[in-house]
Tab-separated table of N, CA and C in Angstrom:
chain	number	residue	atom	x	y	z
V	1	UNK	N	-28.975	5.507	10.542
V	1	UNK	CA	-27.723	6.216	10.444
V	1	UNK	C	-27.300	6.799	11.794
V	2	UNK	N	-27.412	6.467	12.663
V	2	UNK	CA	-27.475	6.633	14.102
V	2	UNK	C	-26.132	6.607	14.529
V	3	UNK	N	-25.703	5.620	13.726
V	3	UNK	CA	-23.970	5.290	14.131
V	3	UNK	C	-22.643	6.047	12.999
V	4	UNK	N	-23.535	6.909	12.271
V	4	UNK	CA	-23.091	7.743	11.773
V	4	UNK	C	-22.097	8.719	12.499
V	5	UNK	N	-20.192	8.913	11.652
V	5	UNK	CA	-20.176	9.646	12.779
V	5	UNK	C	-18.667	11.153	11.908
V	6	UNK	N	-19.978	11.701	10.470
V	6	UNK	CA	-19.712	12.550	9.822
V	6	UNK	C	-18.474	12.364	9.513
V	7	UNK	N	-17.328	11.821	9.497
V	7	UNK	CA	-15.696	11.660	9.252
V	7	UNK	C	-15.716	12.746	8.079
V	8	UNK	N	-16.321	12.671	6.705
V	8	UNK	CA	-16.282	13.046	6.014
V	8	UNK	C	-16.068	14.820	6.281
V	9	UNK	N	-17.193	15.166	7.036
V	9	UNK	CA	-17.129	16.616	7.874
V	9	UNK	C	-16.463	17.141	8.699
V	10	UNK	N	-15.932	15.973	9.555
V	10	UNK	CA	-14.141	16.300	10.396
V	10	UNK	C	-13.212	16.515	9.397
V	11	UNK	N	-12.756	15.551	8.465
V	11	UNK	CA	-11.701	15.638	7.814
V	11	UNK	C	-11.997	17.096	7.191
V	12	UNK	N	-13.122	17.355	6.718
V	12	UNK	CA	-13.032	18.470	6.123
V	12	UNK	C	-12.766	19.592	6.818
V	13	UNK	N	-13.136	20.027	7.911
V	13	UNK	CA	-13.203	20.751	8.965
V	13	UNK	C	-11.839	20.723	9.354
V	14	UNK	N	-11.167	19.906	9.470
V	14	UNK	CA	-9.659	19.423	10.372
V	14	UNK	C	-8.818	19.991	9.192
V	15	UNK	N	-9.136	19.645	7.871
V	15	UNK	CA	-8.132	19.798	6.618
V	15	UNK	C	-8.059	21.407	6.157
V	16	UNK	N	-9.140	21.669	6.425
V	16	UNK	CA	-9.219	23.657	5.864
V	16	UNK	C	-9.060	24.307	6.985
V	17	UNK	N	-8.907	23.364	8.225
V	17	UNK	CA	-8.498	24.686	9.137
V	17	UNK	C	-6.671	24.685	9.552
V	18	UNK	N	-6.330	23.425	9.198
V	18	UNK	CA	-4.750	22.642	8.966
V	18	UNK	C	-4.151	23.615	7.729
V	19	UNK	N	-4.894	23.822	6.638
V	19	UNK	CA	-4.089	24.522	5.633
V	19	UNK	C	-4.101	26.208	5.179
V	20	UNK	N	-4.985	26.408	6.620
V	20	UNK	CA	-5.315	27.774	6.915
V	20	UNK	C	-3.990	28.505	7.946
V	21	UNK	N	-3.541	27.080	8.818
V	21	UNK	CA	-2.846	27.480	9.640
V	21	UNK	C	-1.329	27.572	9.034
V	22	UNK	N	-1.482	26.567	7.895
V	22	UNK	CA	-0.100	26.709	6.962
V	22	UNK	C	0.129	28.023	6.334
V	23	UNK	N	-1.604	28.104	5.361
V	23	UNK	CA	-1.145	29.666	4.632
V	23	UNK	C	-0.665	30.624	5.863
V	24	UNK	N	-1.215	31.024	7.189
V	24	UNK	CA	-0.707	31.670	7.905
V	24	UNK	C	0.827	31.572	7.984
V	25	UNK	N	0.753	30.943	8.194
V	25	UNK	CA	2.523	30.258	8.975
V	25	UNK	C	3.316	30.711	7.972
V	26	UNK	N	3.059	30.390	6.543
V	26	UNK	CA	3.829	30.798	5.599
V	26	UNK	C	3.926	32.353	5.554
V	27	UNK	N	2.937	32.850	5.699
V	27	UNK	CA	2.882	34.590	5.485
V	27	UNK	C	3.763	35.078	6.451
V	28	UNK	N	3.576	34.703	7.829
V	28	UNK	CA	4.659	34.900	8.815
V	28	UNK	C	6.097	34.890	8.626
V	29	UNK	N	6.754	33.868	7.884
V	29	UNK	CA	7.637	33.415	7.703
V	29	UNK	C	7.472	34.192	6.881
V	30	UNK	N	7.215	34.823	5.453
V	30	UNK	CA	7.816	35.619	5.076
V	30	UNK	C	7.754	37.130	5.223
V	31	UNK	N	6.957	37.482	6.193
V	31	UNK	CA	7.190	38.536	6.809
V	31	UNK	C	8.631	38.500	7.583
V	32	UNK	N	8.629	37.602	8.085
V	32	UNK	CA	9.780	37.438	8.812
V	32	UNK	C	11.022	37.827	8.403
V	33	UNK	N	10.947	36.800	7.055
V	33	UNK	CA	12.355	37.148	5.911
V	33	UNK	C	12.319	38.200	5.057
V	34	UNK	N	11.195	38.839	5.296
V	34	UNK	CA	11.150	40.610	4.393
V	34	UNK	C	11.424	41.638	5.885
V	35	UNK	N	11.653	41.058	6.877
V	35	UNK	CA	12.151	42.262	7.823
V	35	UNK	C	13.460	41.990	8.080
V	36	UNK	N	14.123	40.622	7.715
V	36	UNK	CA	15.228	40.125	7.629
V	36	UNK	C	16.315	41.145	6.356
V	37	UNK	N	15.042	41.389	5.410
V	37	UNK	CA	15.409	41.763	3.880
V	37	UNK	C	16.309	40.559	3.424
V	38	UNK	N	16.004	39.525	3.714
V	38	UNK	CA	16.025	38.358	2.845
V	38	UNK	C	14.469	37.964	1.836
V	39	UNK	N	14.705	37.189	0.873
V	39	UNK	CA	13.748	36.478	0.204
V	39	UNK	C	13.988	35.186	0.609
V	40	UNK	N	12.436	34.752	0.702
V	40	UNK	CA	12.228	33.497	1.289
V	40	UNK	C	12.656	32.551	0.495
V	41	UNK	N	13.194	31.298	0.698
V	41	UNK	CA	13.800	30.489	0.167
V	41	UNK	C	12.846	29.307	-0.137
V	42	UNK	N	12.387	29.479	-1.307
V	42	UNK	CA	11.304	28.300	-1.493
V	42	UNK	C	11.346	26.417	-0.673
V	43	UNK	N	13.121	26.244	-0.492
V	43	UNK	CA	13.156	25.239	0.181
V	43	UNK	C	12.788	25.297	1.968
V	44	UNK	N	13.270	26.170	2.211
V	44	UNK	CA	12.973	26.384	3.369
V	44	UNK	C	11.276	26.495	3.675
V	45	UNK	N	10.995	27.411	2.506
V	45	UNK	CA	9.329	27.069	3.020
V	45	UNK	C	8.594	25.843	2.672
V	46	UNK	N	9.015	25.019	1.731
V	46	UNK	CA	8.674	23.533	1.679
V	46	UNK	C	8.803	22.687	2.761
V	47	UNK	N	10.431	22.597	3.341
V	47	UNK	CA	10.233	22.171	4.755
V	47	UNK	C	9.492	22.514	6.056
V	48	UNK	N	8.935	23.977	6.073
V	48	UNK	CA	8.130	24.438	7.227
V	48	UNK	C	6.437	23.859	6.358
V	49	UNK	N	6.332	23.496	5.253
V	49	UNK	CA	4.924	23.051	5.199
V	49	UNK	C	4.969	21.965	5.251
V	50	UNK	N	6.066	21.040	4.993
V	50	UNK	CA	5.884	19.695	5.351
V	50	UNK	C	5.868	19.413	6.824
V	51	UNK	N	6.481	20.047	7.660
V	51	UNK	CA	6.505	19.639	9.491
V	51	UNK	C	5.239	20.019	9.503
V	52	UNK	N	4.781	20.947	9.114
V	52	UNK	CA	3.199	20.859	9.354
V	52	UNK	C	2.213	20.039	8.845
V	53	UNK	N	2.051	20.114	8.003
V	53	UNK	CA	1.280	18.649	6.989
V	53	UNK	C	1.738	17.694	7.716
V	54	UNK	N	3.076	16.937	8.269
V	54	UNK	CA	2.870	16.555	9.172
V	54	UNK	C	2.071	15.859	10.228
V	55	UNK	N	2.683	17.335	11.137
V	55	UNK	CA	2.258	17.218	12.453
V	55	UNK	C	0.300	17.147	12.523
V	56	UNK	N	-0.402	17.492	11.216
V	56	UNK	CA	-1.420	17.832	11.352
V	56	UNK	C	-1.988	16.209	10.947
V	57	UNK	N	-1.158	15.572	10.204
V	57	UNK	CA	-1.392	14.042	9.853
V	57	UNK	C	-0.907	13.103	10.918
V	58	UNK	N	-0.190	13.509	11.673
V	58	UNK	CA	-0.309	12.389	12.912
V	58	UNK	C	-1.194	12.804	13.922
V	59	UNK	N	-1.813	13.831	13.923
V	59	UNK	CA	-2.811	14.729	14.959
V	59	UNK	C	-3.855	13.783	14.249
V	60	UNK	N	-4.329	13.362	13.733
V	60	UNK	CA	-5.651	13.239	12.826
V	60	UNK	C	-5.059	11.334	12.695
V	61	UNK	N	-3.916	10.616	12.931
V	61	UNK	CA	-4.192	9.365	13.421
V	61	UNK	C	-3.325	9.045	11.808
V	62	UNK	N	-3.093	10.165	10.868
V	62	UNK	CA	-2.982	9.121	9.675
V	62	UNK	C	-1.772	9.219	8.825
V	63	UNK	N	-0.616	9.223	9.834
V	63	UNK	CA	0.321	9.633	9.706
V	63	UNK	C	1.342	7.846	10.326
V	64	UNK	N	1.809	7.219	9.810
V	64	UNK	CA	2.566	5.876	10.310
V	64	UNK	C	4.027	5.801	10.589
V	65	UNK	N	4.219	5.392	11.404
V	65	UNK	CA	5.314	6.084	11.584
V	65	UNK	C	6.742	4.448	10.770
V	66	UNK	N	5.970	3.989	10.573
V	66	UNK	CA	6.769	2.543	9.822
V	66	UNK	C	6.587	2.334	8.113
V	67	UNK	N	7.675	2.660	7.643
V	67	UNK	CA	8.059	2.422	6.144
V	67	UNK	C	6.866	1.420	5.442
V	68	UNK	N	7.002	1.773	3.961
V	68	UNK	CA	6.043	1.132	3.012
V	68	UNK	C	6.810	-0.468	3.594
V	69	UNK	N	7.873	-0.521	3.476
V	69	UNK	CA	8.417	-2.019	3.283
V	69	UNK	C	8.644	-2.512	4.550
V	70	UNK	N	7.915	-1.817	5.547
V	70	UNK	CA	8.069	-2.579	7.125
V	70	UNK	C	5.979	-2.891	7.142
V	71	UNK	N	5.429	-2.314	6.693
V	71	UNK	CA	3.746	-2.367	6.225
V	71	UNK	C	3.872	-3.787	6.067
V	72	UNK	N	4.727	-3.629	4.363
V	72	UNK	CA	4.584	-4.944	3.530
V	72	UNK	C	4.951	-5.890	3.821
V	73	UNK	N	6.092	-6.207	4.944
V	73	UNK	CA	6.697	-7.398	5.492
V	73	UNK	C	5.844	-7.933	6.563
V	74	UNK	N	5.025	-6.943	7.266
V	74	UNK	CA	4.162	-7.394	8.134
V	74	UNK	C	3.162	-8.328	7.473
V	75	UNK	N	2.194	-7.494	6.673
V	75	UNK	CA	1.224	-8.106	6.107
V	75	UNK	C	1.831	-9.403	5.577
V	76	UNK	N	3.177	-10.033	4.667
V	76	UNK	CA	3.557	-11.010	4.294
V	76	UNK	C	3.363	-11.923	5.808
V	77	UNK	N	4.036	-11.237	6.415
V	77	UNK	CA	4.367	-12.424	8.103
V	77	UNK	C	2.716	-12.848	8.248
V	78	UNK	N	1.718	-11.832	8.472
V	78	UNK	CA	0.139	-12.503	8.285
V	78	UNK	C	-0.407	-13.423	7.107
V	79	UNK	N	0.295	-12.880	6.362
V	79	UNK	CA	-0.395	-13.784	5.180
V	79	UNK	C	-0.108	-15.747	5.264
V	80	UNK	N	1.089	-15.133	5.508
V	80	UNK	CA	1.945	-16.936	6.035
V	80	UNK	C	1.509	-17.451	7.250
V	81	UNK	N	1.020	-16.474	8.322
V	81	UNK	CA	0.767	-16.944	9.525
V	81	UNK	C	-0.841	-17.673	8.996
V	82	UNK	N	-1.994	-16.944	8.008
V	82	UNK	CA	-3.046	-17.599	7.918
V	82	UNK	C	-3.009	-18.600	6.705
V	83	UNK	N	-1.749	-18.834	6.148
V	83	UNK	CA	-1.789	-19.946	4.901
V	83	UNK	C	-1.177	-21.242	5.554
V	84	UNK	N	-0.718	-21.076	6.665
V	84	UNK	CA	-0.191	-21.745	7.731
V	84	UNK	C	1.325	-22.480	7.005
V	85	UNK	N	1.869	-21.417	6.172
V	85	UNK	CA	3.630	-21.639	5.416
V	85	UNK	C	4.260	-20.839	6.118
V	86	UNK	N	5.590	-21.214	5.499
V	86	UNK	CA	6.620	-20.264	5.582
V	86	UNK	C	6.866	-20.180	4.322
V	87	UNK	N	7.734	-18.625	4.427
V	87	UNK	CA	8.231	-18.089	3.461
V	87	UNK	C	8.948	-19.200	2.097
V	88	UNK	N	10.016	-20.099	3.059
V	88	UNK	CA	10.539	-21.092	1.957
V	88	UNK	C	9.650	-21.641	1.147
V	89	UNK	N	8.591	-22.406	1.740
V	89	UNK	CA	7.121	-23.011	0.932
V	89	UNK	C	7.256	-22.471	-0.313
V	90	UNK	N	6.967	-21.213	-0.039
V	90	UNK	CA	6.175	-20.163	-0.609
V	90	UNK	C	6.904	-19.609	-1.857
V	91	UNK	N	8.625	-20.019	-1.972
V	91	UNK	CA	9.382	-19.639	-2.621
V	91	UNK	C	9.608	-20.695	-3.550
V	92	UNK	N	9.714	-21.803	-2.435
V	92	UNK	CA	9.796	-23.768	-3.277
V	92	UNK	C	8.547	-23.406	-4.436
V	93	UNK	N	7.093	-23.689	-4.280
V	93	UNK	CA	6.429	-23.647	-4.851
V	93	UNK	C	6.402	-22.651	-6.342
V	94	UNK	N	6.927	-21.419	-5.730
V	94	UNK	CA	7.066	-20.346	-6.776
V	94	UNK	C	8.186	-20.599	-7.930
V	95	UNK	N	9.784	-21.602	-7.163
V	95	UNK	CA	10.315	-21.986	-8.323
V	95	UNK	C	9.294	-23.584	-9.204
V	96	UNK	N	9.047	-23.876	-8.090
V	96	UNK	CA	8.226	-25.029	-9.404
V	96	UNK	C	7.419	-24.609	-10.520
V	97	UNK	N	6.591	-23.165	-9.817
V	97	UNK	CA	5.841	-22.682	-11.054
V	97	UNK	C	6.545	-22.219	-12.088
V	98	UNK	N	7.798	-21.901	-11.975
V	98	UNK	CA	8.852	-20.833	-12.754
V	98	UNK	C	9.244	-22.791	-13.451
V	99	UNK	N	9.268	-23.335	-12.925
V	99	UNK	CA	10.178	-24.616	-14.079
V	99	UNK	C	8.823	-25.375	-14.846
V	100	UNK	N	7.683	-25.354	-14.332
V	100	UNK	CA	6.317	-25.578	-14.915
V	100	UNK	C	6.230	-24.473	-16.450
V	101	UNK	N	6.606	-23.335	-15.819
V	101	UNK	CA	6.223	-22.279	-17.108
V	101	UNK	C	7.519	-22.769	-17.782
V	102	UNK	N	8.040	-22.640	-17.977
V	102	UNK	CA	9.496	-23.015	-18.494
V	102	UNK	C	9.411	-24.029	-19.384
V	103	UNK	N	8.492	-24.968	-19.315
V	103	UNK	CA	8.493	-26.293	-19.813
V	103	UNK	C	7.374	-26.518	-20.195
V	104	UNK	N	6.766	-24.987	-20.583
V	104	UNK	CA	5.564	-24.775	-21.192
V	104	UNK	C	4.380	-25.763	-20.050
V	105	UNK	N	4.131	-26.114	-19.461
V	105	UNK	CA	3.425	-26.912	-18.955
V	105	UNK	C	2.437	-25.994	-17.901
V	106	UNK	N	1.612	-25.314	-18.790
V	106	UNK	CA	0.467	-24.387	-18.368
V	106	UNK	C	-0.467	-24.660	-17.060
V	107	UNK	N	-0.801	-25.959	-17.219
V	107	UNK	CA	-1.768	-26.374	-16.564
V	107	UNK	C	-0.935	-26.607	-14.983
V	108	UNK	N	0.503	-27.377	-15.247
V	108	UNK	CA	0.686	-26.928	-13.701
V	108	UNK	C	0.910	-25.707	-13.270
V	109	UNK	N	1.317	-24.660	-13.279
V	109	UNK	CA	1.820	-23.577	-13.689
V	109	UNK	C	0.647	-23.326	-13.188
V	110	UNK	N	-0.491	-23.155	-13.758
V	110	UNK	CA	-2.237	-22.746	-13.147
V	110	UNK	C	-2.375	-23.191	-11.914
V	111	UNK	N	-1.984	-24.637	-12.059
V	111	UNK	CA	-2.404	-25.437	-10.812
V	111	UNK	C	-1.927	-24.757	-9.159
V	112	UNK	N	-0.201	-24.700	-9.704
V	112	UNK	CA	0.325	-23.941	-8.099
V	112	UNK	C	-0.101	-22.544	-7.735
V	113	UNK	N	-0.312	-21.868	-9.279
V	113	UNK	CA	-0.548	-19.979	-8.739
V	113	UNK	C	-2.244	-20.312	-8.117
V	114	UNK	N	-3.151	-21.455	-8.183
V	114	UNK	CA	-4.307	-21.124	-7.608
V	114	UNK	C	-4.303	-21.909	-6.573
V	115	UNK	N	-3.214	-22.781	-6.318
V	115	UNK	CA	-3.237	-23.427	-5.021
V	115	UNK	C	-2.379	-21.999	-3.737
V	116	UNK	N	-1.369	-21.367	-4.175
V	116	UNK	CA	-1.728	-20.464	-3.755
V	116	UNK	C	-2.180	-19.182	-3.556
V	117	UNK	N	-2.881	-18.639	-4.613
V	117	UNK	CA	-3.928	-18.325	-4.207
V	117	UNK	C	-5.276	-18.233	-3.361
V	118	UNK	N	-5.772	-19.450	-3.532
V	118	UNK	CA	-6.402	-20.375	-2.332
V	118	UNK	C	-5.781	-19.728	-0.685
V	119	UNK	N	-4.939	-19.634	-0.784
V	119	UNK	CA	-4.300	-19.701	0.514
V	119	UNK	C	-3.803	-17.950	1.124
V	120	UNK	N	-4.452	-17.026	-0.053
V	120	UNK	CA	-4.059	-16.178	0.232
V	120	UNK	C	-2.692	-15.300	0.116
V	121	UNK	N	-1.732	-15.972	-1.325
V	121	UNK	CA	-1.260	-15.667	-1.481
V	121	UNK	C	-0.801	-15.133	-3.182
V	122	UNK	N	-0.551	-14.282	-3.334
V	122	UNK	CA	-0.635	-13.354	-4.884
V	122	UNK	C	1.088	-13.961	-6.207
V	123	UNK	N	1.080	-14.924	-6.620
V	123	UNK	CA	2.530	-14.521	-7.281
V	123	UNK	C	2.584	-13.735	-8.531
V	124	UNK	N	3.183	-12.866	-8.631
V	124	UNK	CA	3.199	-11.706	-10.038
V	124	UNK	C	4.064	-12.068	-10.216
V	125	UNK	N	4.183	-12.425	-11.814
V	125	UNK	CA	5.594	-12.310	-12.929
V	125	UNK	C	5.178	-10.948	-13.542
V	126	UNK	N	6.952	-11.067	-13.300
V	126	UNK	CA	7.509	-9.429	-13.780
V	126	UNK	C	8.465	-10.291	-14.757
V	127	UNK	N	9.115	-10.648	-16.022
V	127	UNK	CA	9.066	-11.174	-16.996
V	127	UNK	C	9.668	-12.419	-16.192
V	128	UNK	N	10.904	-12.993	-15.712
V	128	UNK	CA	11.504	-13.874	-15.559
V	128	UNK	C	11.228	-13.864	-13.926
V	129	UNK	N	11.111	-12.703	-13.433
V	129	UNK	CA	11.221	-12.728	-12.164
V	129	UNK	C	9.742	-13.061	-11.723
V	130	UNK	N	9.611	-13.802	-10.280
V	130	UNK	CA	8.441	-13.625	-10.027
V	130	UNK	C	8.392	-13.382	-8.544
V	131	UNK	N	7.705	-12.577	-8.268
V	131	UNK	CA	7.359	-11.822	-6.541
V	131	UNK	C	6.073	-12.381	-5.937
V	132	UNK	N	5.571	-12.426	-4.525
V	132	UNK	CA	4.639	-12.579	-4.242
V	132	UNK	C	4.137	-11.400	-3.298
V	133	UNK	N	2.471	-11.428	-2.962
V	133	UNK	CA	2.281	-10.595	-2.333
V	133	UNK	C	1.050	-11.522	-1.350
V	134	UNK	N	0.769	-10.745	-0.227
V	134	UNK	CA	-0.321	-11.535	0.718
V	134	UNK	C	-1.789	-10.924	-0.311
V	135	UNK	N	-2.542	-11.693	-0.222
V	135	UNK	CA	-3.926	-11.135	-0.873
V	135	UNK	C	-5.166	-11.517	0.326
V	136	UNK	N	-6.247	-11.502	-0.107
V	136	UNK	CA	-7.455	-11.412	0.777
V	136	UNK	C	-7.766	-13.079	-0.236
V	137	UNK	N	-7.936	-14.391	0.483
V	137	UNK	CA	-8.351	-15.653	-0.401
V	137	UNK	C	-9.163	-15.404	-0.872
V	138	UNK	N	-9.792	-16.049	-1.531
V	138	UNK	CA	-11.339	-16.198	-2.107
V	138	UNK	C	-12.116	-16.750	-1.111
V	139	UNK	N	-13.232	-16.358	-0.958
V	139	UNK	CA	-14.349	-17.458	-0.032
V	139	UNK	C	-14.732	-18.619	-0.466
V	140	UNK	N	-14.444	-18.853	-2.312
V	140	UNK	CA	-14.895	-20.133	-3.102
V	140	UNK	C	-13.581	-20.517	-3.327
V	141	UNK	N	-12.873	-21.086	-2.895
V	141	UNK	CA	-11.537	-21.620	-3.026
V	141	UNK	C	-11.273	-22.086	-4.720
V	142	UNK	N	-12.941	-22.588	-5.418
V	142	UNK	CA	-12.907	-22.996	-6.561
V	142	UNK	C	-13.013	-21.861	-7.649
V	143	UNK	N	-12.914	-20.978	-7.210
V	143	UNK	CA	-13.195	-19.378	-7.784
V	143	UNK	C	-12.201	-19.193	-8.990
V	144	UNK	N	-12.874	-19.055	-10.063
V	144	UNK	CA	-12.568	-19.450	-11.256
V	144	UNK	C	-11.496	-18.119	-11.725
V	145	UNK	N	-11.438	-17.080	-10.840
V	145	UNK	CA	-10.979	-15.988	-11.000
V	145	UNK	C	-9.313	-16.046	-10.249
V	146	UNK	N	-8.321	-15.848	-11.085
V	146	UNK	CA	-7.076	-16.125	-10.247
V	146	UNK	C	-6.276	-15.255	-9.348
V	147	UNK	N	-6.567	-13.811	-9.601
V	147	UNK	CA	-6.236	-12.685	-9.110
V	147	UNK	C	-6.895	-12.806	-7.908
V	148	UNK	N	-6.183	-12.192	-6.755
V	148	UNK	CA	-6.627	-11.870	-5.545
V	148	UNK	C	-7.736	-10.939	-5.418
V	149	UNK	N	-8.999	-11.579	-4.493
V	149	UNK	CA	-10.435	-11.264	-3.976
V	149	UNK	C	-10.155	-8.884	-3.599
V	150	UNK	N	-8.968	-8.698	-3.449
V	150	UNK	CA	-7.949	-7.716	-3.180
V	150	UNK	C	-8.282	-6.879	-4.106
V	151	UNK	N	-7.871	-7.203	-5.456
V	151	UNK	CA	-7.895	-6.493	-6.393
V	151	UNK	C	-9.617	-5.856	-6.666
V	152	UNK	N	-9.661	-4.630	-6.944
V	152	UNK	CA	-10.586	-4.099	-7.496
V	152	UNK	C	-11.328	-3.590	-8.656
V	153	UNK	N	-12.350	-3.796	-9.327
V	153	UNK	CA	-12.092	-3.858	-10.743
V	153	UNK	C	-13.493	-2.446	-10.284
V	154	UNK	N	-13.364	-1.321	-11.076
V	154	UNK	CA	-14.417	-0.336	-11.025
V	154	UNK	C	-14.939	-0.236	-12.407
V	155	UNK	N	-16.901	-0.539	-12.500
V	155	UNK	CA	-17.792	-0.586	-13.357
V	155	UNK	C	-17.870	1.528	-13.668
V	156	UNK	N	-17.977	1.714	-14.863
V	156	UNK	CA	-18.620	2.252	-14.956
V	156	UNK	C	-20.147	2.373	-14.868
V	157	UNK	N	-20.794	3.614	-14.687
V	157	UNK	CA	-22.322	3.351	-14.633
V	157	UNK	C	-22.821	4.578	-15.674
V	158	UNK	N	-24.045	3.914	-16.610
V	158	UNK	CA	-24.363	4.532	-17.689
V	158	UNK	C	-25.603	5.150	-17.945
């Protein structure tokens, strides 16, 4: 354990002394607005704990400064860059599966969602509609399991 390097004990350390500096900050602030003889305005103090929560989450690295849906477009652009498609492929294929299901014809329908799969790529039907997502492939390409290597399934223990 040599290369051990406590994270667990920073974060903790970093997080109770981050929300120590908030409860402060807040008390201030309403000292502030009780010498004002105003009452503090619950919005206003929501926004002074969020710039902090914050500033204390990009201090600490874990704070991004790029949208859920600029994340997700990236990871798609990788996913295509290692299935070696493009997006159209990826859409062609997805209506064939949509006219496969359509025409009841299961087995192709299986055939394209694990061909790509294989390749690292996820299609979810949402009833008529269907979306894709990048996944992690399988290492057994023949992997009898169709859901992405991604997904996590948690055992209880008894």
């Amino acid at each position: 354990m040599a290369d051990d390097l406590h994270v667990a004990e920073i974060l903790n350390g970093a997080l109770k002394g981050s929300l120590t500096f908030i409860n402060s900050s807040l008390g201030s602030l309403k000292k502030k607005q009780k010498q004002q003889k105003k009452q503090p305005s619950p919005i206003q103090s929501l926004i002074e704990v969020e710039k902090e929560v914050k500033k204390i989450l990009d201090d600490l690295g874990l704070l991004s400064p790029k949208t859920c849906s600029e994340v997700l477009q990236e990871l798609k652009e990788k996913a295509l860059i290692r299935a070696g498609m493009k997006e159209e492929d990826v859409l062609l294929m997805i209506e064939e599966r949509a006219k496969a299901r359509k025409e009841r014809n299961f087995e192709r329908s299986d055939q394209i969602r694990d061909q790509l799969h294989a390749k690292g790529i996820y299609p979810e039907d949402e009833g008529a509609v269907t979306t894709w997502w990048p996944c992690v492939p399988p290492e057994d390409p023949k992997s009898e399991d169709p859901m992405c290597t991604s997904t996590h399934t948690v055992q209880s223990v008894s």
